[in-house]
Amino acid sequence: MPNRNMKKSNVKDTIYSLADETFHGKVTGAYNGLQWADELLERYTSIFDFAKAIISILDLDELLIKITGVITRITSSKGCLIRLYENGELKIKYYKGLPSGMIHILNNKTGRIISEYVLAKGYSLLIEDTSLLPDGLPSQLNVIRLFSRSILCVPLKLDFEVIGTIELFDKEYPYDSFTISDTLTAEGLAVFASLSIDKSRIYQKEKIQEMKAVRAKTKLEAVFNSVTAAIITIDRDYKVTSLNNHMNNWSNLSSLIGRDYIDVFSLEDSIPIHEAVKSTFATGKINTVTFVNDGRYAELTSYPIFEHKEIIECIILIRDVTESKLHEKKIIMLYNEVTESKERLESLVNDSADAIITTNIDGVITSWNMSAERIYGFTKDEALGQIFPILPYTEPDRDLIKYLLDGDTFKDIEVLSKRKNGDIIHTSLTMSPMRNSIREINGISIIVRDITRRKKIEHELLKSNLEGARLYEQVSLAENELKNIFESISDLVYIVDNDYNIQKVNRAVCNLVGLEMDGIVGKKCYEVFHNIDTVWEKCLHKKTLDNKRSYISEAERFYYKGEETFGMSSSPILDRDGNVKGTVNIVRDITELKKLTAQLASFEKMAMLGEVAAGMAHSIRNPLVSIGGFAKRLNQKLEPPYCEYAGIIQAETSRLEELLRKTLGFVHSVKSSMTTIDLNTLIATLIHITMKDLNADIAIEGEISSEKIDIMGYTPRIKVAVSNIIKNAVQSIDKKGRIKIKTYKQEGFAVIEIEDSGIGLKKDAVKHIFDPFYTTKPDGTGLGLAIAHKIIMEHSGSIDVISEQGTGTVVIIKIPLKIDNEDINS
Amino acid sequence: MKILIVDDDPHIRTLYKEELIDEGYEVVLANSGKEALELFEKESFDLVTLDILMPGMDGIEVLRKMKEKNPTLPVIMSTAYDYRDDFSVWASEAYVVKSADLDELKGTIKKLLNK
C-alpha cells in the first residue's frame, strides 16, 4: 500500500512511487491461462486491425485522428490524449472525449506530470483508481480526480526513444478501471502508432521540403523570367537546357532547348562568345564578352554551375548594353571632337607667321609656337618655364605688366629683343590678358611680329637720301593707314569642311552676312557668301582641297551683296594622317588697300614725269631763252614797225615760258620751312575770292568749323591745291548749281570737303582723276588736280573723290593736324 | 668786274655776254666745265654763272671744284630746270632759272657784287 506519510513537498516522487506500486501490484496479479490466451488473441487481433487501419495513413493529423479513434474504441476509453515530444517538451497533438477545461489542466505543469513520468521512464503508467491517490496533491490533480477515475498512459516508442505519450481516461461502461490487459493492448497499439507517426513525420518533412523546393523553383522561374537580361543554360555538350523569355530578343528561333547554343545567336562572329563559354567550362571562371547583334550592343557573361565540384552546366547571361555603349561612344566622340578642335587651334597657332606666346601672370612661358622658335631661336622645350622675354634687351616695363593684369591690352609695342644666338631683332608685340572660365586673369598672351627687316629697310632708306626717306614716309604712311583700316575692319575668318559646309566663323563674318553664327554654321560657303547653289568659280577652298596646299588670291565681289575687292587666303587643315579635313579661310576687304596702292602708283608716275620734265626743260627752255632774249634786244635796237615784231616774238616767248613754268611747277617742290596755317581763315578767303568771280547762278556756301583748325604746311601751295579743286567744281557745273565747302576735325586730321552739284564723273574717270594730263574737259590741261594731289601728298595728307554721274562730286582732303606743344607735353 | 659765264649753249652765252657787257661788266665765256676750270686756273673772276646740265663735266662738279679752290667766290647757278631741291646746289650763292627776261639774273649779280 502506498506510504501515506510522504512529504507534501515532493509530489512528483510521491506519485511516481505510488504509480510504481499500483502498476507492479497489478502486473503481479494472478490470471488463469485461458483468460490470458483469450485476451492475448483478442489483443493481437485488435493490434493487427489497428496496424492495418493506420499504416497507410501518411498525413499526421489524419493519422492522429485515426489512432485516437481506434485506441479509444479498442480500450473502451472515454477520453484519449496524444502528446508528441518536440523541441524538448511534450506537446498536445490531438485529444478526444475530453472537456476543454480538462485539456487546459492537462497542458499545464501539473497536468503534464503523468506523461512526463512516462517519457522519463520509458514505460507505461496505470492509475486504476484516482481516488486512491494520496491526499495533499495539488488542486489541479484533484480536479483530474473529479474528471477521471482511471488513467492509463503509455509511451510512444521507437526503439528506445520515446517520441510521445498516449493518455487514456476512464473506461466506458461498465465503468471499470483500466487493467493490465488494457495496458498491454495500448502498449501494442502504441508500437504501431509510433511507427506510423514516425513514417508520417518523415513524409511530412519531405512534403515540406518538396513544397519548399517547389516554391523555390517557382521563385527561381519568376526571377528567371523577370530579370531584364536574357538567360540560357547550356550543358557540357553546348546544348541549350533552359532559357528565359528575354532570349526572344536575341534569337529568331522558336524552339531553342536542345539546340546547339551557338545557333541561338545569328552572328557573323561567334568566336568570342564561344571562347568565353569554353573557358568557363574549362576553368570555372566567370567570363564577360561584348558583341554586336542587329545593331544592338550586348554584354555576355558566362557563369559555371557546380555539382560535386564538377562543372555540369553553364549559365549565360546576356544584357543589352546598347544605351550605355552609345553613351560611351558619344563621350568618345565628344572627346575626339574636343581633341580635334584643340589640335586645329594648335595648328592655327603653329602655322601663324606671328609668334604666339602665352605666359602665366608671373611671366613664365606656358606655350611657344613654331614662329616663336623661328623668331627667337629657342625651341619649345628650351622656352617653356622661362620668364618672357628670355634674353631681355631692355628692362621690361613693370607698369605695362601691371596694366595688363588690370585687363588692358597693348598693341604694336616696338621693342628690341635678343635672339638665342645674340642677334638683336626688332619686334612688334601685342599683349593681352588671358582669362579663365570665371573671367579671372590667369596669364598673358603675346603676339610677336619680327619687324627687323622692315626696320632695316626703313633705316637704309633714311640713310640713302631725303627723297627716298620722303617716299618711304609716304609708303609707311600708306602702310599705317592700311594697318588702321585692317584694325578697324577685322578679317573674315572661317573654316570649311570637305563638303563646303561652314564649320566656324568669326564675328566679322557675322557682321558681313548679317546673321548670327547659328545661322551660318552648317550652311554651304557658296550659299552664304556668293548666294549661288554650286561651287564658286573662284573658290580657293576648292583649289586648296584639290591640291593640298595654301592659296592666296584676290577677287572682286567676293560677297555677292558688295562691290568690294577681297584678298582671300585658304590653307588646308590636315589630320594626323595628312589628309585634308577642310580649310581655314581668311578673307579681308582690300578695297582700301587697292586704292592706296593706286595712289602710290600715281606718285611713282609723277616722279618719272619729273625726270622727263628735266630733260624737256633743258631742250625747250634754252632755245626759248635765246629767242626771247635776242627778241628783246632787237626790240630795243630796231626802228618801228620792226621793233614791234620783235616785241611780238618776245611776248609770245614769254607766254611759252609761262606754260613751261606751269608744266614743270608741280614736279618740283619748293624747299622752304612749313608754317602754321589757320585752315578756316584760308578756306574762308578762298571762298571769298572764288565768289567774286562767279556768276549768280552758282551758289557757294561755306560750313566752316567753329573749332580752330591748325595745320603745318606751305600756305601758297595749300591755296593752290584747294583753289584748283574749287575751280574744278565750278567747271563741273553746267549752268546752275551750288558748291558747298566744309571744314572739320576728324581723328587727328583736318578735313576739307568740297561738294558740287555738277555733272559728276564716270567710274573710270574717278580712277584717273589725279593722273597728270588726264582731263575730261575739251580745253583742260589735266594738271589742276594732279598738282592739288601732289601738294596734299607733300603735306602727308590724302584726297578721296566720291562721284556719281548726274549727281555731283565730293572731294575730301585730309591733312594731319598740327601737333601743339601742349599736346606733346601732356 | 670780271664775270665768267659757263654754258654749253652758244646762243645763251652770246645773249648773256651782250646783256652783261651792256651792264658794264667784263665777260669771259667758257663752253664746258673743263674749259671753265682751265680758265679758272689762269685768271681770277669776281663772279661765275654756271649752267648745270652740260655734256662732260656737269655744273655741280664744276661748282664743287671751284668752291674747293675759292670758297668765297660768288657762283650763280643758272639752269633750264629747277634743281633747287637738290642739296648739291646749296653750295652756290644763288639760283636763277633761265629766262628770256634777264632782269632776275642781272639783279642777283648786282646784289652779290655789291656785298
PDB file of N, CA, C and O in Angstrom, chain A residues 295-356:
ATOM      1  N   GLY A 295      22.748  45.543 -84.641  1.00  0.00           N
ATOM      2  CA  GLY A 295      22.896  46.944 -84.277  1.00  0.00           C
ATOM      3  C   GLY A 295      22.763  47.225 -82.797  1.00  0.00           C
ATOM      4  O   GLY A 295      22.802  48.357 -82.360  1.00  0.00           O
ATOM      5  N   ARG A 296      22.546  46.144 -82.010  1.00  0.00           N
ATOM      6  CA  ARG A 296      22.453  46.328 -80.559  1.00  0.00           C
ATOM      7  C   ARG A 296      23.753  45.831 -79.934  1.00  0.00           C
ATOM      8  O   ARG A 296      24.333  44.839 -80.384  1.00  0.00           O
ATOM      9  N   TYR A 297      24.189  46.529 -78.876  1.00  0.00           N
ATOM     10  CA  TYR A 297      25.373  46.072 -78.164  1.00  0.00           C
ATOM     11  C   TYR A 297      24.942  45.138 -77.048  1.00  0.00           C
ATOM     12  O   TYR A 297      23.958  45.423 -76.362  1.00  0.00           O
ATOM     13  N   ALA A 298      25.622  43.997 -76.912  1.00  0.00           N
ATOM     14  CA  ALA A 298      25.257  43.067 -75.860  1.00  0.00           C
ATOM     15  C   ALA A 298      26.488  42.700 -75.054  1.00  0.00           C
ATOM     16  O   ALA A 298      27.589  42.621 -75.586  1.00  0.00           O
ATOM     17  N   GLU A 299      26.243  42.481 -73.751  1.00  0.00           N
ATOM     18  CA  GLU A 299      27.328  42.031 -72.895  1.00  0.00           C
ATOM     19  C   GLU A 299      26.959  40.630 -72.435  1.00  0.00           C
ATOM     20  O   GLU A 299      25.866  40.417 -71.919  1.00  0.00           O
ATOM     21  N   LEU A 300      27.815  39.673 -72.692  1.00  0.00           N
ATOM     22  CA  LEU A 300      27.521  38.278 -72.372  1.00  0.00           C
ATOM     23  C   LEU A 300      28.432  37.835 -71.237  1.00  0.00           C
ATOM     24  O   LEU A 300      29.636  38.051 -71.286  1.00  0.00           O
ATOM     25  N   THR A 301      27.816  37.267 -70.189  1.00  0.00           N
ATOM     26  CA  THR A 301      28.612  36.775 -69.070  1.00  0.00           C
ATOM     27  C   THR A 301      28.285  35.292 -68.868  1.00  0.00           C
ATOM     28  O   THR A 301      27.115  34.911 -68.886  1.00  0.00           O
ATOM     29  N   SER A 302      29.309  34.478 -68.740  1.00  0.00           N
ATOM     30  CA  SER A 302      29.066  33.043 -68.516  1.00  0.00           C
ATOM     31  C   SER A 302      29.483  32.659 -67.102  1.00  0.00           C
ATOM     32  O   SER A 302      30.555  33.043 -66.646  1.00  0.00           O
ATOM     33  N   TYR A 303      28.564  31.955 -66.392  1.00  0.00           N
ATOM     34  CA  TYR A 303      28.822  31.525 -65.024  1.00  0.00           C
ATOM     35  C   TYR A 303      28.809  29.993 -64.987  1.00  0.00           C
ATOM     36  O   TYR A 303      27.968  29.374 -65.633  1.00  0.00           O
ATOM     37  N   PRO A 304      29.683  29.417 -64.212  1.00  0.00           N
ATOM     38  CA  PRO A 304      29.675  27.947 -64.110  1.00  0.00           C
ATOM     39  C   PRO A 304      28.645  27.476 -63.072  1.00  0.00           C
ATOM     40  O   PRO A 304      28.384  28.186 -62.108  1.00  0.00           O
ATOM     41  N   ILE A 305      28.057  26.277 -63.285  1.00  0.00           N
ATOM     42  CA  ILE A 305      27.213  25.662 -62.252  1.00  0.00           C
ATOM     43  C   ILE A 305      27.934  24.389 -61.818  1.00  0.00           C
ATOM     44  O   ILE A 305      28.234  23.517 -62.638  1.00  0.00           O
ATOM     45  N   PHE A 306      28.216  24.312 -60.512  1.00  0.00           N
ATOM     46  CA  PHE A 306      28.969  23.160 -59.995  1.00  0.00           C
ATOM     47  C   PHE A 306      28.025  22.118 -59.422  1.00  0.00           C
ATOM     48  O   PHE A 306      26.980  22.449 -58.856  1.00  0.00           O
ATOM     49  N   GLU A 307      28.371  20.894 -59.578  1.00  0.00           N
ATOM     50  CA  GLU A 307      27.703  19.844 -58.823  1.00  0.00           C
ATOM     51  C   GLU A 307      28.808  18.874 -58.431  1.00  0.00           C
ATOM     52  O   GLU A 307      29.483  18.322 -59.317  1.00  0.00           O
ATOM     53  N   HIS A 308      28.983  18.714 -57.146  1.00  0.00           N
ATOM     54  CA  HIS A 308      30.064  17.878 -56.624  1.00  0.00           C
ATOM     55  C   HIS A 308      31.400  18.263 -57.265  1.00  0.00           C
ATOM     56  O   HIS A 308      32.129  17.425 -57.758  1.00  0.00           O
ATOM     57  N   LYS A 309      31.630  19.577 -57.230  1.00  0.00           N
ATOM     58  CA  LYS A 309      32.906  20.123 -57.722  1.00  0.00           C
ATOM     59  C   LYS A 309      33.126  19.938 -59.227  1.00  0.00           C
ATOM     60  O   LYS A 309      34.187  20.232 -59.748  1.00  0.00           O
ATOM     61  N   GLU A 310      32.121  19.415 -59.888  1.00  0.00           N
ATOM     62  CA  GLU A 310      32.216  19.256 -61.349  1.00  0.00           C
ATOM     63  C   GLU A 310      31.364  20.363 -61.977  1.00  0.00           C
ATOM     64  O   GLU A 310      30.286  20.675 -61.472  1.00  0.00           O
ATOM     65  N   ILE A 311      31.843  20.909 -63.078  1.00  0.00           N
ATOM     66  CA  ILE A 311      31.011  21.913 -63.763  1.00  0.00           C
ATOM     67  C   ILE A 311      30.072  21.147 -64.684  1.00  0.00           C
ATOM     68  O   ILE A 311      30.522  20.462 -65.599  1.00  0.00           O
ATOM     69  N   ILE A 312      28.783  21.259 -64.395  1.00  0.00           N
ATOM     70  CA  ILE A 312      27.855  20.474 -65.201  1.00  0.00           C
ATOM     71  C   ILE A 312      27.136  21.342 -66.221  1.00  0.00           C
ATOM     72  O   ILE A 312      26.758  20.875 -67.291  1.00  0.00           O
ATOM     73  N   GLU A 313      26.958  22.578 -65.856  1.00  0.00           N
ATOM     74  CA  GLU A 313      26.246  23.454 -66.781  1.00  0.00           C
ATOM     75  C   GLU A 313      26.895  24.831 -66.744  1.00  0.00           C
ATOM     76  O   GLU A 313      27.714  25.122 -65.873  1.00  0.00           O
ATOM     77  N   CYS A 314      26.443  25.623 -67.684  1.00  0.00           N
ATOM     78  CA  CYS A 314      26.950  26.992 -67.735  1.00  0.00           C
ATOM     79  C   CYS A 314      25.741  27.898 -67.930  1.00  0.00           C
ATOM     80  O   CYS A 314      24.878  27.609 -68.758  1.00  0.00           O
ATOM     81  N   ILE A 315      25.679  28.938 -67.115  1.00  0.00           N
ATOM     82  CA  ILE A 315      24.584  29.905 -67.289  1.00  0.00           C
ATOM     83  C   ILE A 315      25.139  31.087 -68.091  1.00  0.00           C
ATOM     84  O   ILE A 315      26.216  31.608 -67.780  1.00  0.00           O
ATOM     85  N   ILE A 316      24.403  31.421 -69.130  1.00  0.00           N
ATOM     86  CA  ILE A 316      24.845  32.576 -69.921  1.00  0.00           C
ATOM     87  C   ILE A 316      23.837  33.692 -69.725  1.00  0.00           C
ATOM     88  O   ILE A 316      22.639  33.500 -69.940  1.00  0.00           O
ATOM     89  N   LEU A 317      24.357  34.823 -69.307  1.00  0.00           N
ATOM     90  CA  LEU A 317      23.515  35.984 -69.058  1.00  0.00           C
ATOM     91  C   LEU A 317      23.843  37.025 -70.126  1.00  0.00           C
ATOM     92  O   LEU A 317      25.012  37.350 -70.336  1.00  0.00           O
ATOM     93  N   ILE A 318      22.824  37.494 -70.826  1.00  0.00           N
ATOM     94  CA  ILE A 318      23.086  38.476 -71.881  1.00  0.00           C
ATOM     95  C   ILE A 318      22.321  39.752 -71.568  1.00  0.00           C
ATOM     96  O   ILE A 318      21.107  39.737 -71.414  1.00  0.00           O
ATOM     97  N   ARG A 319      23.072  40.821 -71.446  1.00  0.00           N
ATOM     98  CA  ARG A 319      22.442  42.117 -71.141  1.00  0.00           C
ATOM     99  C   ARG A 319      22.581  43.040 -72.332  1.00  0.00           C
ATOM    100  O   ARG A 319      23.621  43.083 -72.973  1.00  0.00           O
ATOM    101  N   ASP A 320      21.529  43.785 -72.612  1.00  0.00           N
ATOM    102  CA  ASP A 320      21.573  44.781 -73.678  1.00  0.00           C
ATOM    103  C   ASP A 320      22.256  46.025 -73.111  1.00  0.00           C
ATOM    104  O   ASP A 320      21.740  46.662 -72.206  1.00  0.00           O
ATOM    105  N   VAL A 321      23.444  46.323 -73.618  1.00  0.00           N
ATOM    106  CA  VAL A 321      24.173  47.478 -73.086  1.00  0.00           C
ATOM    107  C   VAL A 321      24.250  48.578 -74.134  1.00  0.00           C
ATOM    108  O   VAL A 321      25.107  49.437 -74.077  1.00  0.00           O
ATOM    109  N   THR A 322      23.311  48.515 -75.110  1.00  0.00           N
ATOM    110  CA  THR A 322      23.344  49.496 -76.201  1.00  0.00           C
ATOM    111  C   THR A 322      23.346  50.927 -75.666  1.00  0.00           C
ATOM    112  O   THR A 322      24.162  51.737 -76.071  1.00  0.00           O
ATOM    113  N   GLU A 323      22.442  51.186 -74.721  1.00  0.00           N
ATOM    114  CA  GLU A 323      22.323  52.561 -74.224  1.00  0.00           C
ATOM    115  C   GLU A 323      23.639  53.036 -73.630  1.00  0.00           C
ATOM    116  O   GLU A 323      24.135  54.102 -73.972  1.00  0.00           O
ATOM    117  N   SER A 324      24.190  52.179 -72.775  1.00  0.00           N
ATOM    118  CA  SER A 324      25.420  52.617 -72.121  1.00  0.00           C
ATOM    119  C   SER A 324      26.566  52.683 -73.116  1.00  0.00           C
ATOM    120  O   SER A 324      27.425  53.554 -73.036  1.00  0.00           O
ATOM    121  N   LYS A 325      26.533  51.740 -74.108  1.00  0.00           N
ATOM    122  CA  LYS A 325      27.590  51.771 -75.131  1.00  0.00           C
ATOM    123  C   LYS A 325      27.488  53.043 -75.958  1.00  0.00           C
ATOM    124  O   LYS A 325      28.481  53.693 -76.258  1.00  0.00           O
ATOM    125  N   LEU A 326      26.240  53.352 -76.343  1.00  0.00           N
ATOM    126  CA  LEU A 326      26.041  54.554 -77.152  1.00  0.00           C
ATOM    127  C   LEU A 326      26.489  55.771 -76.373  1.00  0.00           C
ATOM    128  O   LEU A 326      27.114  56.674 -76.907  1.00  0.00           O
ATOM    129  N   HIS A 327      26.171  55.768 -75.109  1.00  0.00           N
ATOM    130  CA  HIS A 327      26.568  56.859 -74.246  1.00  0.00           C
ATOM    131  C   HIS A 327      28.099  56.972 -74.235  1.00  0.00           C
ATOM    132  O   HIS A 327      28.659  58.037 -74.428  1.00  0.00           O
ATOM    133  N   GLU A 328      28.701  55.785 -74.086  1.00  0.00           N
ATOM    134  CA  GLU A 328      30.155  55.701 -74.067  1.00  0.00           C
ATOM    135  C   GLU A 328      30.719  56.252 -75.383  1.00  0.00           C
ATOM    136  O   GLU A 328      31.644  57.046 -75.394  1.00  0.00           O
ATOM    137  N   LYS A 329      30.082  55.819 -76.499  1.00  0.00           N
ATOM    138  CA  LYS A 329      30.525  56.257 -77.824  1.00  0.00           C
ATOM    139  C   LYS A 329      30.430  57.760 -77.961  1.00  0.00           C
ATOM    140  O   LYS A 329      31.297  58.420 -78.511  1.00  0.00           O
ATOM    141  N   LYS A 330      29.300  58.260 -77.442  1.00  0.00           N
ATOM    142  CA  LYS A 330      29.057  59.695 -77.525  1.00  0.00           C
ATOM    143  C   LYS A 330      30.166  60.440 -76.799  1.00  0.00           C
ATOM    144  O   LYS A 330      30.690  61.437 -77.279  1.00  0.00           O
ATOM    145  N   ILE A 331      30.508  59.925 -75.636  1.00  0.00           N
ATOM    146  CA  ILE A 331      31.569  60.558 -74.845  1.00  0.00           C
ATOM    147  C   ILE A 331      32.877  60.514 -75.623  1.00  0.00           C
ATOM    148  O   ILE A 331      33.595  61.505 -75.715  1.00  0.00           O
ATOM    149  N   ILE A 332      33.133  59.360 -76.249  1.00  0.00           N
ATOM    150  CA  ILE A 332      34.375  59.227 -77.026  1.00  0.00           C
ATOM    151  C   ILE A 332      34.368  60.212 -78.183  1.00  0.00           C
ATOM    152  O   ILE A 332      35.350  60.897 -78.450  1.00  0.00           O
ATOM    153  N   MET A 333      33.175  60.309 -78.834  1.00  0.00           N
ATOM    154  CA  MET A 333      33.075  61.243 -79.952  1.00  0.00           C
ATOM    155  C   MET A 333      33.327  62.675 -79.494  1.00  0.00           C
ATOM    156  O   MET A 333      34.044  63.430 -80.128  1.00  0.00           O
ATOM    157  N   LEU A 334      32.683  62.998 -78.359  1.00  0.00           N
ATOM    158  CA  LEU A 334      32.869  64.340 -77.800  1.00  0.00           C
ATOM    159  C   LEU A 334      34.334  64.585 -77.497  1.00  0.00           C
ATOM    160  O   LEU A 334      34.889  65.630 -77.817  1.00  0.00           O
ATOM    161  N   TYR A 335      34.955  63.550 -76.925  1.00  0.00           N
ATOM    162  CA  TYR A 335      36.357  63.676 -76.579  1.00  0.00           C
ATOM    163  C   TYR A 335      37.175  63.924 -77.842  1.00  0.00           C
ATOM    164  O   TYR A 335      38.014  64.818 -77.882  1.00  0.00           O
ATOM    165  N   ASN A 336      36.865  63.131 -78.890  1.00  0.00           N
ATOM    166  CA  ASN A 336      37.603  63.297 -80.145  1.00  0.00           C
ATOM    167  C   ASN A 336      37.412  64.685 -80.716  1.00  0.00           C
ATOM    168  O   ASN A 336      38.338  65.300 -81.222  1.00  0.00           O
ATOM    169  N   GLU A 337      36.150  65.135 -80.608  1.00  0.00           N
ATOM    170  CA  GLU A 337      35.847  66.464 -81.138  1.00  0.00           C
ATOM    171  C   GLU A 337      36.676  67.525 -80.422  1.00  0.00           C
ATOM    172  O   GLU A 337      37.262  68.392 -81.044  1.00  0.00           O
ATOM    173  N   VAL A 338      36.703  67.403 -79.095  1.00  0.00           N
ATOM    174  CA  VAL A 338      37.468  68.363 -78.301  1.00  0.00           C
ATOM    175  C   VAL A 338      38.941  68.300 -78.688  1.00  0.00           C
ATOM    176  O   VAL A 338      39.591  69.316 -78.925  1.00  0.00           O
ATOM    177  N   THR A 339      39.439  67.066 -78.817  1.00  0.00           N
ATOM    178  CA  THR A 339      40.853  66.896 -79.176  1.00  0.00           C
ATOM    179  C   THR A 339      41.121  67.529 -80.532  1.00  0.00           C
ATOM    180  O   THR A 339      42.105  68.238 -80.719  1.00  0.00           O
ATOM    181  N   GLU A 340      40.196  67.243 -81.466  1.00  0.00           N
ATOM    182  CA  GLU A 340      40.383  67.784 -82.812  1.00  0.00           C
ATOM    183  C   GLU A 340      40.427  69.297 -82.811  1.00  0.00           C
ATOM    184  O   GLU A 340      41.300  69.902 -83.408  1.00  0.00           O
ATOM    185  N   SER A 341      39.440  69.894 -82.114  1.00  0.00           N
ATOM    186  CA  SER A 341      39.402  71.355 -82.173  1.00  0.00           C
ATOM    187  C   SER A 341      40.616  71.932 -81.470  1.00  0.00           C
ATOM    188  O   SER A 341      41.125  72.965 -81.862  1.00  0.00           O
ATOM    189  N   LYS A 342      41.113  71.189 -80.481  1.00  0.00           N
ATOM    190  CA  LYS A 342      42.326  71.645 -79.804  1.00  0.00           C
ATOM    191  C   LYS A 342      43.496  71.580 -80.791  1.00  0.00           C
ATOM    192  O   LYS A 342      44.255  72.529 -80.924  1.00  0.00           O
ATOM    193  N   GLU A 343      43.565  70.465 -81.512  1.00  0.00           N
ATOM    194  CA  GLU A 343      44.649  70.312 -82.486  1.00  0.00           C
ATOM    195  C   GLU A 343      44.563  71.392 -83.562  1.00  0.00           C
ATOM    196  O   GLU A 343      45.561  71.951 -83.989  1.00  0.00           O
ATOM    197  N   ARG A 344      43.307  71.636 -83.978  1.00  0.00           N
ATOM    198  CA  ARG A 344      43.100  72.629 -85.029  1.00  0.00           C
ATOM    199  C   ARG A 344      43.607  73.989 -84.568  1.00  0.00           C
ATOM    200  O   ARG A 344      44.312  74.689 -85.262  1.00  0.00           O
ATOM    201  N   LEU A 345      43.247  74.324 -83.325  1.00  0.00           N
ATOM    202  CA  LEU A 345      43.699  75.594 -82.766  1.00  0.00           C
ATOM    203  C   LEU A 345      45.217  75.625 -82.699  1.00  0.00           C
ATOM    204  O   LEU A 345      45.849  76.608 -83.067  1.00  0.00           O
ATOM    205  N   GLU A 346      45.766  74.481 -82.263  1.00  0.00           N
ATOM    206  CA  GLU A 346      47.213  74.423 -82.132  1.00  0.00           C
ATOM    207  C   GLU A 346      47.888  74.604 -83.481  1.00  0.00           C
ATOM    208  O   GLU A 346      48.892  75.299 -83.600  1.00  0.00           O
ATOM    209  N   SER A 347      47.265  73.976 -84.520  1.00  0.00           N
ATOM    210  CA  SER A 347      47.888  74.087 -85.835  1.00  0.00           C
ATOM    211  C   SER A 347      47.742  75.514 -86.356  1.00  0.00           C
ATOM    212  O   SER A 347      48.630  76.039 -87.002  1.00  0.00           O
ATOM    213  N   LEU A 348      46.609  76.148 -86.006  1.00  0.00           N
ATOM    214  CA  LEU A 348      46.445  77.556 -86.387  1.00  0.00           C
ATOM    215  C   LEU A 348      47.541  78.398 -85.744  1.00  0.00           C
ATOM    216  O   LEU A 348      48.150  79.245 -86.376  1.00  0.00           O
ATOM    217  N   VAL A 349      47.749  78.096 -84.452  1.00  0.00           N
ATOM    218  CA  VAL A 349      48.759  78.843 -83.714  1.00  0.00           C
ATOM    219  C   VAL A 349      50.141  78.594 -84.309  1.00  0.00           C
ATOM    220  O   VAL A 349      50.922  79.507 -84.529  1.00  0.00           O
ATOM    221  N   ASN A 350      50.411  77.324 -84.646  1.00  0.00           N
ATOM    222  CA  ASN A 350      51.736  76.979 -85.150  1.00  0.00           C
ATOM    223  C   ASN A 350      51.966  77.495 -86.565  1.00  0.00           C
ATOM    224  O   ASN A 350      53.077  77.818 -86.938  1.00  0.00           O
ATOM    225  N   ASP A 351      50.887  77.515 -87.380  1.00  0.00           N
ATOM    226  CA  ASP A 351      51.041  77.953 -88.754  1.00  0.00           C
ATOM    227  C   ASP A 351      51.144  79.474 -88.867  1.00  0.00           C
ATOM    228  O   ASP A 351      51.510  79.996 -89.896  1.00  0.00           O
ATOM    229  N   SER A 352      50.781  80.154 -87.804  1.00  0.00           N
ATOM    230  CA  SER A 352      50.786  81.609 -87.862  1.00  0.00           C
ATOM    231  C   SER A 352      52.209  82.117 -88.093  1.00  0.00           C
ATOM    232  O   SER A 352      53.169  81.582 -87.554  1.00  0.00           O
ATOM    233  N   ALA A 353      52.319  83.140 -88.913  1.00  0.00           N
ATOM    234  CA  ALA A 353      53.626  83.729 -89.162  1.00  0.00           C
ATOM    235  C   ALA A 353      54.097  84.484 -87.925  1.00  0.00           C
ATOM    236  O   ALA A 353      55.280  84.644 -87.699  1.00  0.00           O
ATOM    237  N   ASP A 354      53.146  84.933 -87.137  1.00  0.00           N
ATOM    238  CA  ASP A 354      53.489  85.640 -85.921  1.00  0.00           C
ATOM    239  C   ASP A 354      53.752  84.628 -84.817  1.00  0.00           C
ATOM    240  O   ASP A 354      53.137  83.576 -84.770  1.00  0.00           O
ATOM    241  N   ALA A 355      54.682  84.999 -83.936  1.00  0.00           N
ATOM    242  CA  ALA A 355      54.909  84.144 -82.786  1.00  0.00           C
ATOM    243  C   ALA A 355      53.741  84.336 -81.843  1.00  0.00           C
ATOM    244  O   ALA A 355      53.292  85.459 -81.640  1.00  0.00           O
ATOM    245  N   ILE A 356      53.224  83.250 -81.317  1.00  0.00           N
ATOM    246  CA  ILE A 356      52.161  83.355 -80.328  1.00  0.00           C
ATOM    247  C   ILE A 356      52.679  82.689 -79.068  1.00  0.00           C
ATOM    248  O   ILE A 356      53.037  81.519 -79.063  1.00  0.00           O
TER     249      ILE A 356
END
